[in-house]
Amino acid sequence: MFAALIAAAALSASGCDFGSRTADAPAELDQYAFLIGDHEIQMRFWRPEDQRWGDRVLRARWVGRWVLDGHAIADEWFGAIPEGASGPSVLGYNVRMWDAANGRWSNMWMTTAQPQVQDLPSEMRDGRMVMWQAHPAPSPEWKAEFEVHADGSWTRTQYVSDGQGGWTPQFKLDARRRTTCG
């Protein structure tokens, strides 16, 4: 199944051309530059019953490119479906642009699972990129955090509010750059 997903993704991806950042783009673009490239994703779900990440891994693909003449980043998600499940994979597309007026990122996300634009602003907090939902309805009930590791890999962890000022993990995406692309 993963091979079919990669083949479908290759139709959308234009090989290893990830564009380039323009010299006059805001310096803040470097905060999301880790997304540029072709990444294999391993997705794990949180097991609240024993407070650990599950052993079952779903695989997906995430491809990031410089767009709008190097002033923004677009990334595509080619999601996997669980073994034994039926239906199409979830595909998504995001455009990320620095919003200097608000001092944060404007991220517009669309997915085949939910055909409407989601506004997911983000900003750096304590060395991590933190994202939340502003539209279609503001949601203080979830957030996602990106963490970039020294080896160039990165992690995106999604949390839900525990209703008491804390956060409970839902799932984690571990990303490693693929050695081949397209």
Coordinates of C-alpha atoms in Angstrom, one line a residue:
M1 CA 0.0 0.0 0.0
F2 CA 2.8 2.4 0.8
A3 CA 4.3 1.8 -2.6
A4 CA 1.0 2.9 -4.2
L5 CA 0.9 6.0 -2.0
I6 CA 4.4 6.9 -3.1
A7 CA 3.5 6.4 -6.8
A8 CA 0.4 8.6 -6.4
A9 CA 2.5 11.3 -4.7
A10 CA 5.0 11.2 -7.5
L11 CA 2.3 12.3 -9.9
S12 CA 1.9 15.5 -7.9
A13 CA 5.5 16.1 -6.9
S14 CA 7.8 17.6 -9.5
G15 CA 10.9 15.5 -8.7
C16 CA 13.6 17.0 -6.6
D17 CA 13.0 20.6 -7.5
F18 CA 12.0 22.3 -4.3
G19 CA 12.4 25.9 -5.5
S20 CA 14.5 28.4 -3.7
R21 CA 14.1 31.1 -1.1
T22 CA 14.3 34.6 -2.6
A23 CA 16.9 36.9 -1.0
D24 CA 14.4 39.6 -0.1
A25 CA 12.0 37.3 1.6
P26 CA 11.5 37.7 5.4
A27 CA 14.1 36.1 7.5
E28 CA 11.4 34.3 9.5
L29 CA 11.0 32.0 6.5
D30 CA 14.0 30.1 8.0
Q31 CA 11.7 29.0 10.9
Y32 CA 9.8 26.7 8.6
A33 CA 12.7 25.8 6.2
F34 CA 13.0 22.3 7.7
L35 CA 9.8 21.4 5.7
I36 CA 11.6 21.9 2.4
G37 CA 12.3 18.6 0.8
D38 CA 10.7 15.1 0.5
H39 CA 10.1 13.4 3.8
E40 CA 9.0 10.0 4.9
I41 CA 6.6 10.2 7.8
Q42 CA 6.1 7.6 10.6
M43 CA 2.9 8.3 12.5
R44 CA 2.3 6.9 16.0
F45 CA -0.7 7.3 18.2
W46 CA -0.6 8.1 21.9
R47 CA -1.8 5.3 24.2
P48 CA -3.4 7.0 27.3
E49 CA -4.0 3.7 29.0
D50 CA -0.2 3.2 29.5
Q51 CA 1.1 6.7 28.8
R52 CA 3.3 5.8 25.8
W53 CA 3.4 6.0 22.0
G54 CA 1.9 3.0 20.3
D55 CA 3.9 0.4 18.4
R56 CA 1.8 0.5 15.3
V57 CA 3.3 2.8 12.6
L58 CA 1.4 4.4 9.7
R59 CA 3.6 5.7 6.9
A60 CA 3.0 8.8 4.9
R61 CA 4.9 11.4 2.8
W62 CA 5.3 15.1 3.3
V63 CA 6.8 17.3 0.5
G64 CA 7.7 20.9 1.1
R65 CA 8.7 23.6 -1.5
W66 CA 9.4 27.2 -1.8
V67 CA 6.6 28.9 -3.7
L68 CA 5.4 32.4 -4.6
D69 CA 8.8 33.2 -6.0
G70 CA 10.5 32.1 -2.7
H71 CA 8.3 34.2 -0.4
A72 CA 6.3 31.3 1.0
I73 CA 6.4 27.6 1.7
A74 CA 3.9 25.1 0.4
D75 CA 3.8 21.6 1.7
E76 CA 1.8 18.5 0.5
W77 CA 0.6 15.6 2.7
F78 CA 0.1 12.2 1.2
G79 CA -1.4 10.3 4.1
A80 CA -1.7 6.6 4.6
I81 CA -4.7 4.6 5.6
P82 CA -4.5 2.0 8.3
E83 CA -4.0 -1.6 7.2
G84 CA -7.3 -3.3 6.6
A85 CA -9.2 0.0 6.2
S86 CA -10.9 1.0 3.0
G87 CA -11.2 4.3 1.3
P88 CA -8.8 6.8 -0.2
S89 CA -5.7 8.2 1.5
V90 CA -6.1 11.7 2.9
L91 CA -4.3 14.3 0.8
G92 CA -3.6 17.8 1.9
Y93 CA -2.0 21.1 0.8
N94 CA -0.8 23.9 3.0
V95 CA 0.6 27.4 2.2
R96 CA 2.7 29.1 4.9
M97 CA 3.5 32.8 4.7
W98 CA 5.0 35.1 7.3
D99 CA 2.5 37.7 8.5
A100 CA 4.7 40.6 9.6
A101 CA 1.7 42.7 10.7
N102 CA 0.7 40.1 13.3
G103 CA 4.2 38.8 14.0
R104 CA 3.3 35.2 13.3
W105 CA 2.7 32.7 10.5
S106 CA -0.4 32.5 8.4
N107 CA -1.0 28.8 7.3
M108 CA -3.9 27.9 5.1
W109 CA -4.6 24.1 5.0
M110 CA -7.0 22.1 2.8
T111 CA -7.5 18.4 2.8
T112 CA -9.5 15.8 0.9
A113 CA -11.0 14.8 4.3
Q114 CA -12.4 18.2 5.0
P115 CA -13.0 20.4 1.8
Q116 CA -12.7 23.8 3.4
V117 CA -9.8 26.1 4.2
Q118 CA -8.5 25.9 7.8
D119 CA -6.6 28.9 9.1
L120 CA -3.8 27.5 11.3
P121 CA -1.6 30.4 12.6
S122 CA 1.7 29.5 14.2
E123 CA 4.5 31.1 16.0
M124 CA 7.8 30.2 17.7
R125 CA 7.5 29.4 21.5
D126 CA 10.4 28.2 23.5
G127 CA 12.3 27.0 20.4
R128 CA 9.3 25.1 18.9
M129 CA 6.9 26.1 16.2
V130 CA 3.4 26.0 17.8
M131 CA 0.3 25.9 15.6
W132 CA -3.4 26.3 16.5
Q133 CA -6.8 26.7 14.7
A134 CA -8.3 30.1 14.1
H135 CA -10.8 29.2 11.3
P136 CA -13.4 27.8 10.6
A137 CA -13.9 28.2 14.3
P138 CA -11.2 29.2 16.8
S139 CA -10.3 26.1 18.8
P140 CA -8.3 26.4 22.0
E141 CA -8.9 22.6 22.3
W142 CA -5.9 21.5 20.2
K143 CA -2.5 22.5 19.2
A144 CA 0.4 21.1 17.2
E145 CA 4.1 21.6 17.9
F146 CA 7.0 21.1 15.5
E147 CA 10.4 20.3 16.9
V148 CA 13.5 20.2 14.7
H149 CA 16.3 17.8 15.7
A150 CA 20.1 18.2 15.4
D151 CA 20.3 15.5 12.7
G152 CA 17.8 17.4 10.4
S153 CA 14.8 15.2 11.2
W154 CA 11.8 16.7 12.7
T155 CA 8.7 15.8 14.7
R156 CA 5.1 17.2 14.7
T157 CA 3.1 16.3 17.8
Q158 CA -0.6 17.1 18.0
Y159 CA -2.2 17.6 21.4
V160 CA -5.7 18.1 22.8
S161 CA -6.6 20.1 25.9
D162 CA -7.2 18.1 29.1
G163 CA -9.6 20.8 30.2
Q164 CA -7.4 21.6 33.2
G165 CA -4.7 23.8 31.6
G166 CA -2.6 20.8 30.3
W167 CA -2.2 19.0 27.1
T168 CA -2.6 15.3 26.2
P169 CA -0.8 14.0 23.1
Q170 CA -2.9 12.5 20.3
F171 CA -0.4 11.5 17.6
K172 CA 3.2 12.2 16.6
L173 CA 4.7 12.4 13.1
D174 CA 8.4 11.6 12.9
A175 CA 9.9 12.9 9.6
R176 CA 13.1 11.9 7.9
R177 CA 14.3 13.2 4.6
R178 CA 14.0 10.6 1.8
T179 CA 17.2 9.8 0.0
T180 CA 15.3 9.8 -3.3
C181 CA 12.4 12.0 -4.4
G182 CA 9.8 12.3 -7.1

